[in-house]
Every structure is written in C-alpha cells, then in structure tokens.
Short mmCIF file of N, CA and C in Angstrom, two decimals:
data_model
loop_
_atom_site.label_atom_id
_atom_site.label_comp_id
_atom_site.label_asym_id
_atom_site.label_seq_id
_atom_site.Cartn_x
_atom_site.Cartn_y
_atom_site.Cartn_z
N UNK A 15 -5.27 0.02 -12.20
CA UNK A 15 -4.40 -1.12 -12.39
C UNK A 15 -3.03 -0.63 -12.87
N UNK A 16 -2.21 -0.92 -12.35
CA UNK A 16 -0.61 -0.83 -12.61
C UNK A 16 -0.55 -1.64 -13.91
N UNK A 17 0.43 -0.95 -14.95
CA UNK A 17 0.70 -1.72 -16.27
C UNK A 17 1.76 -3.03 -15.86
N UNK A 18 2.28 -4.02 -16.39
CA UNK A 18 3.21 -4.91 -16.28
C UNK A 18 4.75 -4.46 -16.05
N UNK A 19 5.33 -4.11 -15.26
CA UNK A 19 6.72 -4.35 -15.19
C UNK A 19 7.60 -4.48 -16.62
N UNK A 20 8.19 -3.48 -16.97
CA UNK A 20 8.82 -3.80 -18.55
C UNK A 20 10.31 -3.39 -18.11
N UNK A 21 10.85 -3.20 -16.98
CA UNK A 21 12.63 -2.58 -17.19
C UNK A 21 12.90 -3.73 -16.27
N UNK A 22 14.60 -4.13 -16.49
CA UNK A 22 15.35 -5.32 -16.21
C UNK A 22 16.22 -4.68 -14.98
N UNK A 23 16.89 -3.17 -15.14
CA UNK A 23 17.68 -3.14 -13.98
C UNK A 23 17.12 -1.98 -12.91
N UNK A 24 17.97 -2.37 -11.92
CA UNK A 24 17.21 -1.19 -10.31
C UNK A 24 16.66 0.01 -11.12
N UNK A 25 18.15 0.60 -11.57
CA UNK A 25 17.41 2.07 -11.99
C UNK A 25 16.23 2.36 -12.78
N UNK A 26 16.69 1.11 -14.11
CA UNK A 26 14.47 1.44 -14.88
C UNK A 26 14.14 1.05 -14.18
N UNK A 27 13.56 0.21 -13.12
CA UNK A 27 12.40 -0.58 -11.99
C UNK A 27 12.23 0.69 -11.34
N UNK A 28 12.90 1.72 -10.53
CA UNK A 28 12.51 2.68 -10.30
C UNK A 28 12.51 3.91 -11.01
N UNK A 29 12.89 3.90 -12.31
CA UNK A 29 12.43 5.30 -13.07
C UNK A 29 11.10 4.82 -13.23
N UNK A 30 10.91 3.48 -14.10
CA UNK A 30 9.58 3.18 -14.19
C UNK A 30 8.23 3.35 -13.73
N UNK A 31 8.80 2.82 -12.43
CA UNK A 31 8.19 3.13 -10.81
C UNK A 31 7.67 4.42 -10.77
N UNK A 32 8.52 5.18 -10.93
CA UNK A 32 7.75 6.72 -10.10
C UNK A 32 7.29 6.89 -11.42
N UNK A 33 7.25 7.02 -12.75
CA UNK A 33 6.82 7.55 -13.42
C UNK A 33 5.12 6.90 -13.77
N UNK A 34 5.14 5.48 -13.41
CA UNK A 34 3.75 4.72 -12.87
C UNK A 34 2.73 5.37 -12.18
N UNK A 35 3.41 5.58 -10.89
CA UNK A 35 3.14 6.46 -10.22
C UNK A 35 2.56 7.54 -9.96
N UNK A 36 3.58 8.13 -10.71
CA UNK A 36 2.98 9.83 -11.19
C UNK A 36 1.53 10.03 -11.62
N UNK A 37 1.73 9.15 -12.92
CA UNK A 37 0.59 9.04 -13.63
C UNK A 37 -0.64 8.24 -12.34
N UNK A 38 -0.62 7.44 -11.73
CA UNK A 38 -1.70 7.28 -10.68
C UNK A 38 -2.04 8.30 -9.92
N UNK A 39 -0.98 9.06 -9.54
CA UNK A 39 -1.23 10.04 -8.47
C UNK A 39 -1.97 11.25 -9.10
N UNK A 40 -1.62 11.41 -10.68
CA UNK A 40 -2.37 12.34 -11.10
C UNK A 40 -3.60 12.41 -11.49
N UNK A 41 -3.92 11.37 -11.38
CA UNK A 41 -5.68 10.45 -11.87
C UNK A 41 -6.06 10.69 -10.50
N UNK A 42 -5.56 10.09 -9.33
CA UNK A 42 -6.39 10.45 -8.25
C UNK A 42 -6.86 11.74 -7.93
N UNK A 43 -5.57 12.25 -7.71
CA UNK A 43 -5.52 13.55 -7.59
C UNK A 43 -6.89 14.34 -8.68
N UNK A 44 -7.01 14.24 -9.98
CA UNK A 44 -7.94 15.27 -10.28
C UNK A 44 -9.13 14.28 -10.36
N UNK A 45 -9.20 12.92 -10.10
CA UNK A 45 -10.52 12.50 -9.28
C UNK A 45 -11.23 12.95 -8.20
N UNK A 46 -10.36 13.36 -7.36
CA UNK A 46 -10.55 13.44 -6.13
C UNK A 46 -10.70 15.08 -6.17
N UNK A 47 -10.49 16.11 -6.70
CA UNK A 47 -11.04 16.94 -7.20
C UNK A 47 -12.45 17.66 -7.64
N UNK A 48 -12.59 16.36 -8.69
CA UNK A 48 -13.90 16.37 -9.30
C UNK A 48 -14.77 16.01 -8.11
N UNK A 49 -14.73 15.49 -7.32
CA UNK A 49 -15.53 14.93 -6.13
C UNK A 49 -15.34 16.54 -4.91
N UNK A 50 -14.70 17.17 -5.32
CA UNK A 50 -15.00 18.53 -4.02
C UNK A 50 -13.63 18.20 -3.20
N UNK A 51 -12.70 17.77 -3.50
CA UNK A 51 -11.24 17.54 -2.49
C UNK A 51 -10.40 18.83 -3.05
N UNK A 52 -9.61 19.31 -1.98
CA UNK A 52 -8.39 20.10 -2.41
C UNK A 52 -7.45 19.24 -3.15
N UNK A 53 -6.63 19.83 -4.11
CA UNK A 53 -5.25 19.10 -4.05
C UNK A 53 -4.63 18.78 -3.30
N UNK A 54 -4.45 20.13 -2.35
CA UNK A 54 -3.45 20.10 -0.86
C UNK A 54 -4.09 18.84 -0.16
N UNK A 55 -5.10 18.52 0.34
CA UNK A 55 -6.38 17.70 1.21
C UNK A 55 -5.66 16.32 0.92
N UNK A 56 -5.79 16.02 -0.82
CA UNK A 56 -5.43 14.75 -0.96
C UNK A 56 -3.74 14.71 -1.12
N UNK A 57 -3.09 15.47 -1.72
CA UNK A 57 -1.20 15.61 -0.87
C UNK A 57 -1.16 15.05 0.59
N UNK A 58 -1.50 15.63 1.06
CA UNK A 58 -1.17 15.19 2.42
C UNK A 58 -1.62 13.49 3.08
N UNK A 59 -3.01 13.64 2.18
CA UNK A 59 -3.16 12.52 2.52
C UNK A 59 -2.15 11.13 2.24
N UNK A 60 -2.51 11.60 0.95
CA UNK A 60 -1.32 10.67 -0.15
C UNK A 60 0.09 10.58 0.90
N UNK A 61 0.71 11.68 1.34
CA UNK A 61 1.74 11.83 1.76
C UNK A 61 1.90 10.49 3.33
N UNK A 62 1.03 10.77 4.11
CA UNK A 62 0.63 10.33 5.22
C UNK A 62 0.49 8.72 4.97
N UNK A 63 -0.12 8.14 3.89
CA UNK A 63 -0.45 7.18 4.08
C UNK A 63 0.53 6.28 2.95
N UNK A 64 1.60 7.14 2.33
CA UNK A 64 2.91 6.72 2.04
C UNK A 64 3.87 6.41 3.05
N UNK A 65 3.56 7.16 4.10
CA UNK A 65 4.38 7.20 5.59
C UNK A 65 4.25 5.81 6.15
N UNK A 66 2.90 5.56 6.30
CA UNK A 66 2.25 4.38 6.87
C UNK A 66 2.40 3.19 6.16
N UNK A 67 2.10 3.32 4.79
CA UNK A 67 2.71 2.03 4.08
C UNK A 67 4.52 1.73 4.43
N UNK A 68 5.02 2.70 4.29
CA UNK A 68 6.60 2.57 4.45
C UNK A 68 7.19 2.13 5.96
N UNK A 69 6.56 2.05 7.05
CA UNK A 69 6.66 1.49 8.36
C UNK A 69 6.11 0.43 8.23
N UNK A 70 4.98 0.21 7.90
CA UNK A 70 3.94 -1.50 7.38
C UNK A 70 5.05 -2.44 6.80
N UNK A 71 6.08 -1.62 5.48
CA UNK A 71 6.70 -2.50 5.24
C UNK A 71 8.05 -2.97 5.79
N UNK A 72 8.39 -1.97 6.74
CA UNK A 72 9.62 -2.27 7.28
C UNK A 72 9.23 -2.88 8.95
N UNK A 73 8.18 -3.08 9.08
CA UNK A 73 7.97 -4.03 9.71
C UNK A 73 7.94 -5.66 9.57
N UNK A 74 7.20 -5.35 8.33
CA UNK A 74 6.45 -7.16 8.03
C UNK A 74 7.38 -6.68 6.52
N UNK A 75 8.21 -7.29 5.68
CA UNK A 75 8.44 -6.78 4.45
C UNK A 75 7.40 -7.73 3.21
N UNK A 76 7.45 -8.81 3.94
CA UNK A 76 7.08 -10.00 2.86
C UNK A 76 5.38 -10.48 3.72
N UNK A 77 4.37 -9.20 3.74
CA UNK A 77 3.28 -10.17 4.48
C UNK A 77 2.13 -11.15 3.93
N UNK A 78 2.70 -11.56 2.56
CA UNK A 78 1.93 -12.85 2.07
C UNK A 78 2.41 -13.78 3.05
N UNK A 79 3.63 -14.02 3.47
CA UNK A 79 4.01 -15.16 4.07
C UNK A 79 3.51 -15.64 5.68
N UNK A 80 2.94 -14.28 6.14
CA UNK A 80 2.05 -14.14 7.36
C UNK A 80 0.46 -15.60 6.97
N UNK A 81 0.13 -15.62 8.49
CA UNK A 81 -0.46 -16.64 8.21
C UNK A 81 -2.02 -16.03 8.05
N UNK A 82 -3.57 -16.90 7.55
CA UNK A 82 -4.78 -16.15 7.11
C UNK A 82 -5.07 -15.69 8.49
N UNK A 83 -5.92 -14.89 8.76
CA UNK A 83 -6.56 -15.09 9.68
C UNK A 83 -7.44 -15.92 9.73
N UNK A 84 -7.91 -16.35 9.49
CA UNK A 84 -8.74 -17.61 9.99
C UNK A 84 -8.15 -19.18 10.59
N UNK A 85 -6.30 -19.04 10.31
CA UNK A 85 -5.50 -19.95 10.90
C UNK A 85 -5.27 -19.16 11.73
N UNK A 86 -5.00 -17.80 12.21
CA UNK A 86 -4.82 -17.87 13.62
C UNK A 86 -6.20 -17.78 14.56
N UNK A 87 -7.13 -17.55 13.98
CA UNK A 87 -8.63 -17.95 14.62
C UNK A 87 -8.30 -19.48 15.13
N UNK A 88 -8.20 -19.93 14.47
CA UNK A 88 -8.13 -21.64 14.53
C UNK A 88 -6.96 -21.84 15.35
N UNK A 89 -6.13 -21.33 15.66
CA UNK A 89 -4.99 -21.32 16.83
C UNK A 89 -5.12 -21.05 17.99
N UNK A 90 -6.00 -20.50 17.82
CA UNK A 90 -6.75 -19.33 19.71
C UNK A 90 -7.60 -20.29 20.03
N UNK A 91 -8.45 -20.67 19.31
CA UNK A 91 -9.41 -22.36 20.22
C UNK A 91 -8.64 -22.91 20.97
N UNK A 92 -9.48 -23.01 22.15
CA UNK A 92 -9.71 -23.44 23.12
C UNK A 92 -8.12 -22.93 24.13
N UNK A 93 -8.05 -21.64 23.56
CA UNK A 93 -6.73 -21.27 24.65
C UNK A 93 -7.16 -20.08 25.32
N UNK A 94 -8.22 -20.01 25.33
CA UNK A 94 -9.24 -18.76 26.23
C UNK A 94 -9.42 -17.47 25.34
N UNK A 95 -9.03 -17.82 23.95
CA UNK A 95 -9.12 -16.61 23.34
C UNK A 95 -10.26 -15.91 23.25
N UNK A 96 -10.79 -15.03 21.77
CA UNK A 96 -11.83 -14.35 22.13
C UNK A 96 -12.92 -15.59 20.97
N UNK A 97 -12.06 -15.93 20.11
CA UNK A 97 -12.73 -17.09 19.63
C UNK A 97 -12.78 -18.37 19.88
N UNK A 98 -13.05 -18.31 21.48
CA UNK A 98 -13.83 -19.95 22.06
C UNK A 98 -14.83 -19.56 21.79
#
C-alpha cells in the first residue's frame, strides 16, 4: 500500500513519488529474491512493465472514465456480437 500523498507542489509530488517508490521497488525486489529471482530478472522486468504502463497511459490517461465491461457487453446485444 502506498502511504497518503503529503507534498503540495510538482516538485515534492515527485520527490515524494520516487522516493515511495524506491522504497516499493526495494521490498519487491528482495521479495522476489527470497523466492529464487535475480535482481537483474526482476530489473528488467520492473523496467518493461514501466514501459507498458507508460504507453497504457498515454493512450487512455484517465481510464476510470472508460465504460465497465459489462456496459459494453450490454452494447454488443443483439448486434451480432460475440455476446448474443
């Protein structure tokens, strides 16, 4: 769990930020350890799927506002979708 947000301008929001961070990445990191992972193994991973979040968001930025799926289930009835 991420602690609460405590700085008011850009720069603490992101000193804050990475230093949040850090500290997560370093919990995983020697979790993921203790379980038989390289460091390098989970770097990269970490790295990779920072990549992927960062295109996710510059695609969709805001995707709460996307609709459930189960409203677009309910949109595809009866238009030949795969849920007729």
């Amino acid at each position: 769990m991420f602690p609460s947000l405590t700085a008011n301008t850009e720069a603490d929001r992101a000193k804050e930020a990475r230093t949040v961070v850090r500290d997560a990445l370093d919990s995983l990191v020697a979790s993921a350890n203790e379980a038989g992972w390289s460091t390098r193994e989970i770097v990269v991973a970490i790295l990779e799927a920072g990549r992927f979040l960062e295109k996710a968001n510059a695609a969709d930025p805001d995707p709460a506002e996307d609709p459930a799926i189960s409203d677009i289930a309910r949109e595809q009835i009866g238009h030949g979708e795969q849920y007729d």
